[in-house]
mmCIF file as gemmi writes it, N, C-alpha and C atoms, coordinates in Angstrom:
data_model
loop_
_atom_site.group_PDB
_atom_site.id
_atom_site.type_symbol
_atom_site.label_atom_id
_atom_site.label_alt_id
_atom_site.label_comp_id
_atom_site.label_asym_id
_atom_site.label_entity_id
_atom_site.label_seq_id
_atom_site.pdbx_PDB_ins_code
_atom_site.Cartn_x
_atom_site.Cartn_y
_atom_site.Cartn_z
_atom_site.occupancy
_atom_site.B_iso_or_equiv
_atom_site.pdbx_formal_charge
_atom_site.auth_seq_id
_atom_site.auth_asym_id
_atom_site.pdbx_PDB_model_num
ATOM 1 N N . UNK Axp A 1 ? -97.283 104.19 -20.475 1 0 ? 1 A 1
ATOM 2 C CA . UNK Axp A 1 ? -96.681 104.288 -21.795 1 0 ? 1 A 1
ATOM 3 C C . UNK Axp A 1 ? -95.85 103.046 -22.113 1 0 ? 1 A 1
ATOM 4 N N . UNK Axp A 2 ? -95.316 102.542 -21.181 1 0 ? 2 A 1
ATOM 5 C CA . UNK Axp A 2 ? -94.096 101.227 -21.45 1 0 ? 2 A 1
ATOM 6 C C . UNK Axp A 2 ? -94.737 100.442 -21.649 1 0 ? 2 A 1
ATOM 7 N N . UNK Axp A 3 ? -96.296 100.22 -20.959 1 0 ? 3 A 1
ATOM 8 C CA . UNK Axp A 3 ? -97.26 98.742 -20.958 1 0 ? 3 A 1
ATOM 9 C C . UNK Axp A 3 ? -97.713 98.678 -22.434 1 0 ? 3 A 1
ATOM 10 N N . UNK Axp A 4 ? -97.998 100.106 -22.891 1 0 ? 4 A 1
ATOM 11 C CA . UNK Axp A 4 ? -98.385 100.099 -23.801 1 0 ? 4 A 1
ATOM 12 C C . UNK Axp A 4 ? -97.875 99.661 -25.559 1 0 ? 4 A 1
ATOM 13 N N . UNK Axp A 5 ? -96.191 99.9 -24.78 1 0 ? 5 A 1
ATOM 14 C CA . UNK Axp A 5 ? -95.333 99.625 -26.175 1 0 ? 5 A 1
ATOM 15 C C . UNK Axp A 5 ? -94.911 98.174 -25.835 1 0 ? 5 A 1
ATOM 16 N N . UNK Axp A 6 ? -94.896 97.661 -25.043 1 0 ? 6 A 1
ATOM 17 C CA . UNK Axp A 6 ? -94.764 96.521 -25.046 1 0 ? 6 A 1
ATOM 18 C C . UNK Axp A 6 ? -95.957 95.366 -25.296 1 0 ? 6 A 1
ATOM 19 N N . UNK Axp A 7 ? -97.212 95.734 -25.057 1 0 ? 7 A 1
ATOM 20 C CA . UNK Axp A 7 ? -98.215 94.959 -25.611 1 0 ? 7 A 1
ATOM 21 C C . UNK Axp A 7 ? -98.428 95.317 -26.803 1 0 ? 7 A 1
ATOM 22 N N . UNK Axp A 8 ? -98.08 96.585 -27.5 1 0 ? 8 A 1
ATOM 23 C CA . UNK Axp A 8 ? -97.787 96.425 -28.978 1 0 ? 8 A 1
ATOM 24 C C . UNK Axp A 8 ? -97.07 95.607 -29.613 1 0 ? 8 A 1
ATOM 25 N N . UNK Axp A 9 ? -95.73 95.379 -29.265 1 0 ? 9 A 1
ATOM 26 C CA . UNK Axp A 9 ? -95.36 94.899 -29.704 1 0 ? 9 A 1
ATOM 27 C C . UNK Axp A 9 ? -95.265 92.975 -29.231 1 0 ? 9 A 1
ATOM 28 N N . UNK Axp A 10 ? -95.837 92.86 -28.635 1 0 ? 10 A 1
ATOM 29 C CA . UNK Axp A 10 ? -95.77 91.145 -28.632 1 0 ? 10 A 1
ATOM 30 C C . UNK Axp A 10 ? -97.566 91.391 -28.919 1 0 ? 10 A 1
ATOM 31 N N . UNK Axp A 11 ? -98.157 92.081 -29.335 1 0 ? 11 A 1
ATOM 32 C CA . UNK Axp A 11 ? -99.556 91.934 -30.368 1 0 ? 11 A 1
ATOM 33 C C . UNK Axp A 11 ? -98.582 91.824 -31.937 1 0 ? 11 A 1
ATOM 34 N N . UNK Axp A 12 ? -97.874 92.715 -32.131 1 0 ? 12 A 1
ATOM 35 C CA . UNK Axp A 12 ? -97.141 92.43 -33.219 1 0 ? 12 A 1
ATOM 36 C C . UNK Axp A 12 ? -96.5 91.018 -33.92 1 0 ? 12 A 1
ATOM 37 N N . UNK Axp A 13 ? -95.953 90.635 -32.549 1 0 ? 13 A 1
ATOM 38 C CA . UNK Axp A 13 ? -94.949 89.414 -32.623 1 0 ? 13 A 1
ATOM 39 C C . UNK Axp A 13 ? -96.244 88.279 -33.161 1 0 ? 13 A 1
ATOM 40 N N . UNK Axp A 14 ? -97.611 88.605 -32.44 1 0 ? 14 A 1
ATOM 41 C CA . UNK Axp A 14 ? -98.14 87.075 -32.859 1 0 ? 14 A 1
ATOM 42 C C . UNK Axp A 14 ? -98.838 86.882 -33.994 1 0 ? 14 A 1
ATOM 43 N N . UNK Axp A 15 ? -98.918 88.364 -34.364 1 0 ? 15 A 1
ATOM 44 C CA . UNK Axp A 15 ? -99.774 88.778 -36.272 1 0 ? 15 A 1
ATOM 45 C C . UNK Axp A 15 ? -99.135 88.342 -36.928 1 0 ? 15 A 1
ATOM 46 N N . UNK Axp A 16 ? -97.584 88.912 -36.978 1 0 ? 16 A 1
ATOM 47 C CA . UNK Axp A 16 ? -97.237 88.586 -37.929 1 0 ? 16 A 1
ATOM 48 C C . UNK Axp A 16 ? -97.082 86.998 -38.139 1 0 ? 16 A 1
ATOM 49 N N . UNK Axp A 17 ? -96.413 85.996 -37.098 1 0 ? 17 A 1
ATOM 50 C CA . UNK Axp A 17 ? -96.38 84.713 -37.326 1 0 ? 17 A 1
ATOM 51 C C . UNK Axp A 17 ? -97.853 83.983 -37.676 1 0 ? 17 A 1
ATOM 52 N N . UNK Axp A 18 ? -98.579 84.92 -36.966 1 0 ? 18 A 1
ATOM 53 C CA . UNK Axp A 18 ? -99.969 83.445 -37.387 1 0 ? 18 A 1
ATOM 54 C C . UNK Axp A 18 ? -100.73 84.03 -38.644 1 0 ? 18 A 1
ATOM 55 N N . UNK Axp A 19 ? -100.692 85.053 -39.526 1 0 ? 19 A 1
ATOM 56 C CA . UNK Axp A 19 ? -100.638 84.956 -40.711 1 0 ? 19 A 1
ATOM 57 C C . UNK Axp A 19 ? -99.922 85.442 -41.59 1 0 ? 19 A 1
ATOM 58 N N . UNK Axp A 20 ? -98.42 85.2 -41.596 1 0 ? 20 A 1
ATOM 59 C CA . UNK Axp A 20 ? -97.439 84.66 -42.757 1 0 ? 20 A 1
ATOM 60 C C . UNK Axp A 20 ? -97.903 83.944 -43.192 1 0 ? 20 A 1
ATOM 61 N N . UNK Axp A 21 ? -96.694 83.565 -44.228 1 0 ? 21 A 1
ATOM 62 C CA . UNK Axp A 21 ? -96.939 82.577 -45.404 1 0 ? 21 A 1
ATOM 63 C C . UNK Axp A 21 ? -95.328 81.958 -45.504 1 0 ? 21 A 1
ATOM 64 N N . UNK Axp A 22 ? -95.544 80.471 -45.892 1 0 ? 22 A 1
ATOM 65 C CA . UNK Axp A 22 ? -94.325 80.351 -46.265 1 0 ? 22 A 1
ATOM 66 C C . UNK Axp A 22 ? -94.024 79.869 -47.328 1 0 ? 22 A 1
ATOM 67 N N . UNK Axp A 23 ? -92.76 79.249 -48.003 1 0 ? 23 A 1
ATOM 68 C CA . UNK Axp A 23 ? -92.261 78.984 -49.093 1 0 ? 23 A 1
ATOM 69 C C . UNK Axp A 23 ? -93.463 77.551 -49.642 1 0 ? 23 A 1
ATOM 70 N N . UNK Axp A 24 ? -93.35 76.884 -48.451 1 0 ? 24 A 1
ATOM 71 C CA . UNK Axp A 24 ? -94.178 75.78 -48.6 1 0 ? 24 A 1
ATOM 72 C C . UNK Axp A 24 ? -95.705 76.159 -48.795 1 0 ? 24 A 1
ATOM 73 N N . UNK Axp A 25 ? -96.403 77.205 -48.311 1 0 ? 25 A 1
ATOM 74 C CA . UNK Axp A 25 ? -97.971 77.213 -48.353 1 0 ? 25 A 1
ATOM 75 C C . UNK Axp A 25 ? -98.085 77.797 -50.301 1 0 ? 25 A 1
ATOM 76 N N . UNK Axp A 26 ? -97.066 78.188 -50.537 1 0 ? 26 A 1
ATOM 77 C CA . UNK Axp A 26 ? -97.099 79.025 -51.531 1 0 ? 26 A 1
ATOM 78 C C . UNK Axp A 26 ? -96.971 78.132 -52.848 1 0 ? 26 A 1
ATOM 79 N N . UNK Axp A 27 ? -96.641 76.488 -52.529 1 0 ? 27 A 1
ATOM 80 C CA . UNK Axp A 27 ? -96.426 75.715 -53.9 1 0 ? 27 A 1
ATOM 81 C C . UNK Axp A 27 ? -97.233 75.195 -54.302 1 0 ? 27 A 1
ATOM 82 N N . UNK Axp A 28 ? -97.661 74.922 -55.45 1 0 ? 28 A 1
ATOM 83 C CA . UNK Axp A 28 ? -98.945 74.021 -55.814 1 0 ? 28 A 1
ATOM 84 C C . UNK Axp A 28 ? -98.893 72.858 -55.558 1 0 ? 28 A 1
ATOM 85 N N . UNK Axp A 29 ? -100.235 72.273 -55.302 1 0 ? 29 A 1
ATOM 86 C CA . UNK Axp A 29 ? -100.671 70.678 -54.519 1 0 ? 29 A 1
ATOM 87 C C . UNK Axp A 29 ? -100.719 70.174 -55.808 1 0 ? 29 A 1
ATOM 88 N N . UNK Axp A 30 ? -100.545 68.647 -55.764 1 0 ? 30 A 1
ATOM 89 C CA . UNK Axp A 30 ? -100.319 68.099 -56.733 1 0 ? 30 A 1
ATOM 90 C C . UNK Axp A 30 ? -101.899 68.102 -57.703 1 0 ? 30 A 1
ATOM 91 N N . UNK Axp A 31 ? -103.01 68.294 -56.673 1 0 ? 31 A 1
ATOM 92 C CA . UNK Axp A 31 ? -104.587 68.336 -57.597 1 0 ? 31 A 1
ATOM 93 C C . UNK Axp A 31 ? -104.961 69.733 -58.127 1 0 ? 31 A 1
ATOM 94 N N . UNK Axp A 32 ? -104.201 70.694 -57.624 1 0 ? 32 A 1
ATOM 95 C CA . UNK Axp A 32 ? -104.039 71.612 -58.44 1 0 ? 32 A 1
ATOM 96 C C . UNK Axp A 32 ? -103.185 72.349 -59.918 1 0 ? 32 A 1
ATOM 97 N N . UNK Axp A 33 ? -102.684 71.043 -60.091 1 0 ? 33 A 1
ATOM 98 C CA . UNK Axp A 33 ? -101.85 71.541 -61.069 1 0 ? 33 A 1
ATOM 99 C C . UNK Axp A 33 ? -102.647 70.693 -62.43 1 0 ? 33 A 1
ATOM 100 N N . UNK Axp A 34 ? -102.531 71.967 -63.423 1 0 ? 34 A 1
ATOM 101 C CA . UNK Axp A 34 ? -103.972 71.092 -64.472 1 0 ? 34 A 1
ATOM 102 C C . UNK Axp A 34 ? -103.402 70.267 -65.353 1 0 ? 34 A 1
ATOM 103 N N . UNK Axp A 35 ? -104.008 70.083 -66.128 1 0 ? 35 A 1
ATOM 104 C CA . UNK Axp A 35 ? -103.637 68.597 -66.806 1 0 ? 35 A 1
ATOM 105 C C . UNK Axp A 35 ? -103.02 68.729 -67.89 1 0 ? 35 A 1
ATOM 106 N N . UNK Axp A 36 ? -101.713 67.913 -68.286 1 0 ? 36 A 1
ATOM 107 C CA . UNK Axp A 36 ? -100.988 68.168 -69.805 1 0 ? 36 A 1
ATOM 108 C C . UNK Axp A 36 ? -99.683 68.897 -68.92 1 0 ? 36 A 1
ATOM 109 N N . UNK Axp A 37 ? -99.603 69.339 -67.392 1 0 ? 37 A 1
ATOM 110 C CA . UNK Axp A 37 ? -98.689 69.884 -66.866 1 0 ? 37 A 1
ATOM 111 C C . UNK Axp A 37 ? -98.136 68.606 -65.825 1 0 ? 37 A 1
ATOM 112 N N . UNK Axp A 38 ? -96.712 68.491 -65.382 1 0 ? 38 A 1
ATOM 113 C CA . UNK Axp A 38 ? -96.262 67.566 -64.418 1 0 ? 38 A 1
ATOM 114 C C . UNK Axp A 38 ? -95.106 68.504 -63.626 1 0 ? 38 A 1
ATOM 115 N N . UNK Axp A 39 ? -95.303 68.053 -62.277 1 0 ? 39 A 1
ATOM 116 C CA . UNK Axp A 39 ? -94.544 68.273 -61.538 1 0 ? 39 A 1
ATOM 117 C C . UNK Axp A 39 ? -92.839 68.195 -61.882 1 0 ? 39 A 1
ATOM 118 N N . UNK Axp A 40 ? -92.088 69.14 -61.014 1 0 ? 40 A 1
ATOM 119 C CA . UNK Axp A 40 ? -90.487 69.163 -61.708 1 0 ? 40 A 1
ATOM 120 C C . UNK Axp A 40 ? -90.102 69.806 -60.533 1 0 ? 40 A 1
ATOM 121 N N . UNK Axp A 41 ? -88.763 69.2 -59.851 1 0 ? 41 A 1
ATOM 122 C CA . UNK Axp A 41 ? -87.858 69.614 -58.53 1 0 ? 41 A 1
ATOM 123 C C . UNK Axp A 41 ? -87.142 70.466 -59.361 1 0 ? 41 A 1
ATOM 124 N N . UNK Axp A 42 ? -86.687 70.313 -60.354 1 0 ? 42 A 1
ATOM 125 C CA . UNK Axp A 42 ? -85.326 70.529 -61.361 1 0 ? 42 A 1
ATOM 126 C C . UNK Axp A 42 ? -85.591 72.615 -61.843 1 0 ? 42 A 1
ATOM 127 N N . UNK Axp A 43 ? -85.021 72.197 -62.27 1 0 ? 43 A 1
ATOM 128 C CA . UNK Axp A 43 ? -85 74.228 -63.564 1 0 ? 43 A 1
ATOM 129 C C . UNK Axp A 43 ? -85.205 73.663 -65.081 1 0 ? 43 A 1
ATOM 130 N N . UNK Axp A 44 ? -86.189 73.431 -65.048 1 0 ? 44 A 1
ATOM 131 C CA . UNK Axp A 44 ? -86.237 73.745 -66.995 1 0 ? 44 A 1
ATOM 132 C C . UNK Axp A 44 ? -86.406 75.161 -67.64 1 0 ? 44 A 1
ATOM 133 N N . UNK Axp A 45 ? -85.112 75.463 -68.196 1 0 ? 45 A 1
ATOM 134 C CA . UNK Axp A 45 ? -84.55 76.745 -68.698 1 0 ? 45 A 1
ATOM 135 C C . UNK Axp A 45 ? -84.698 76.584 -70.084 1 0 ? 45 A 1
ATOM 136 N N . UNK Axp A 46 ? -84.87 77.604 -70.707 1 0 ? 46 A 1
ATOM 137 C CA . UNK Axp A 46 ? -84.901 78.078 -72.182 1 0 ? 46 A 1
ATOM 138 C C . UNK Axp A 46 ? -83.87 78.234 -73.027 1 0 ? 46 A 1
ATOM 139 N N . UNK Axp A 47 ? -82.688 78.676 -72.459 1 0 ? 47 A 1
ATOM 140 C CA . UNK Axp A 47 ? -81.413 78.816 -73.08 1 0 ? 47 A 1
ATOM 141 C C . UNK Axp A 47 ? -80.667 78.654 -71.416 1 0 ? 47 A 1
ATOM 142 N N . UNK Axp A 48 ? -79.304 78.106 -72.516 1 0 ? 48 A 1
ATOM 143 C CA . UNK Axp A 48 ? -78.325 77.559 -71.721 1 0 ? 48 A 1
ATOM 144 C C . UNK Axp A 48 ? -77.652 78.832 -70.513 1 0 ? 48 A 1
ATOM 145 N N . UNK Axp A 49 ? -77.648 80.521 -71.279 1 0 ? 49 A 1
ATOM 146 C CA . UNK Axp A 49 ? -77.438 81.391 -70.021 1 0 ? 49 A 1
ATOM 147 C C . UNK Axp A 49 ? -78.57 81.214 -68.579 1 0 ? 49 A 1
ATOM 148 N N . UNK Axp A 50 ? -79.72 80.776 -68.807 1 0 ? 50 A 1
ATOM 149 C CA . UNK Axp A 50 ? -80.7 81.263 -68.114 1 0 ? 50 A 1
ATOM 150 C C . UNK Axp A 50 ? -80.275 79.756 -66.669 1 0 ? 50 A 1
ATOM 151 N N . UNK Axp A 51 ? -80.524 79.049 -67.603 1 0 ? 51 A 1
ATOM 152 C CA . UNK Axp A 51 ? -79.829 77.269 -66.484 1 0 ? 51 A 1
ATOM 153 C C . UNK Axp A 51 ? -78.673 77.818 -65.052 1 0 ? 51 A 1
ATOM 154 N N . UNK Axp A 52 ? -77.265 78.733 -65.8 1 0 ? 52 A 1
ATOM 155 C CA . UNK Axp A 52 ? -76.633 78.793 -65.692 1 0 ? 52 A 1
ATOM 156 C C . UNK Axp A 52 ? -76.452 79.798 -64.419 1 0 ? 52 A 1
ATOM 157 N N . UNK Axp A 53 ? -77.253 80.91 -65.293 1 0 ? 53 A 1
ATOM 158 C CA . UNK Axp A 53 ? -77.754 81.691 -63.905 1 0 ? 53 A 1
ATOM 159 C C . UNK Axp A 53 ? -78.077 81.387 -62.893 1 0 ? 53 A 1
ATOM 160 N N . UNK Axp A 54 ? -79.082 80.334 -62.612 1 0 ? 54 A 1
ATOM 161 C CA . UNK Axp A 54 ? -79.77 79.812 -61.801 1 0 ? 54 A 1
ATOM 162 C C . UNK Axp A 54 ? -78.88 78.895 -60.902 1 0 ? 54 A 1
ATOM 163 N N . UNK Axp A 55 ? -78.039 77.891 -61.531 1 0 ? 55 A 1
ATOM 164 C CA . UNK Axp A 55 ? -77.534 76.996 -60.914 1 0 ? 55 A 1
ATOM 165 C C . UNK Axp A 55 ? -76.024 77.502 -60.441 1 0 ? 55 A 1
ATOM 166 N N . UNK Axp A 56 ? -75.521 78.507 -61.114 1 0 ? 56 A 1
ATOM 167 C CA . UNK Axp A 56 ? -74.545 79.046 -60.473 1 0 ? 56 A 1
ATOM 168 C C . UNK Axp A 56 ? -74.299 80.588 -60.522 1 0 ? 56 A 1
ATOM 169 N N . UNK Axp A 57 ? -74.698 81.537 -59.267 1 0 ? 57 A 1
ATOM 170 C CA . UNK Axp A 57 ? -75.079 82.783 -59.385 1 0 ? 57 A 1
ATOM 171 C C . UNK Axp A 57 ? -73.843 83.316 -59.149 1 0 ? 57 A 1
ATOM 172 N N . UNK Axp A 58 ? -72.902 83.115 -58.907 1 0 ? 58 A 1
ATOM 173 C CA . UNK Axp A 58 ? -72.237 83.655 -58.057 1 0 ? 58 A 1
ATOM 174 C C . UNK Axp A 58 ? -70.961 83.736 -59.555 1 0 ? 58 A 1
ATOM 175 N N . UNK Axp A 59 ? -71.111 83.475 -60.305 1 0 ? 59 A 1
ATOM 176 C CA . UNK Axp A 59 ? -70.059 83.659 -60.684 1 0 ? 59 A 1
ATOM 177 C C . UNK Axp A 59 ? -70.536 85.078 -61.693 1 0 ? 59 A 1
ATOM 178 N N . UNK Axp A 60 ? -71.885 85.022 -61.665 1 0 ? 60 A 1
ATOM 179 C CA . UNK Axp A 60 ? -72.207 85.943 -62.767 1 0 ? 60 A 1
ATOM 180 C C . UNK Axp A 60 ? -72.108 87.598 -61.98 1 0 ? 60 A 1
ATOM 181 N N . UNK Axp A 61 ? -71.961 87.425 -60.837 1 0 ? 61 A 1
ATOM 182 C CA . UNK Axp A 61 ? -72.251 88.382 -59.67 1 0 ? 61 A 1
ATOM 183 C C . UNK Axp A 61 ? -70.872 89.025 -59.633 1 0 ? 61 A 1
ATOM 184 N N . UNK Axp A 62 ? -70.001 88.009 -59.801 1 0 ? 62 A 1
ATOM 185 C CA . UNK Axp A 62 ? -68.472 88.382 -59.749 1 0 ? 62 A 1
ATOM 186 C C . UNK Axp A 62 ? -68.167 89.136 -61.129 1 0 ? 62 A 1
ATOM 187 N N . UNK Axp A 63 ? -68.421 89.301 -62.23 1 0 ? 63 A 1
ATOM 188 C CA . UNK Axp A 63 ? -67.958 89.99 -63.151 1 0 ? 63 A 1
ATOM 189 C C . UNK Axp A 63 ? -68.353 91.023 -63.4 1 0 ? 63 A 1
């Protein structure tokens, strides 16, 4: 019974790491992004609450 929960679980340990995903697999490559669109590190927001949110959460969290 112990062999058994323990090769469960390091069968577990190696599923899950070898197919996750991470922040990085998840962004678009630069030849995928179509045309008339450009790349941006930044937040382009719609209204000035939405920026605000984003760049400083914590204050909105506090009220």
């Amino acid at each position: 019974m112990k062999i058994t929960i323990a090769l469960s679980v390091l069968f577990l340990s190696f599923t899950t790491t070898l197919f996750s995903q991470t922040l990085a697999d998840l962004k678009l490559k630069n030849k995928e992004i179509p045309k008339g669109y450009t790349f941006n590190d930044g937040n382009i927001c719609v209204t000035l609450q939405a920026c605000n949110f984003y760049t400083d959460i914590e204050t909105l969290l506090e009220s």
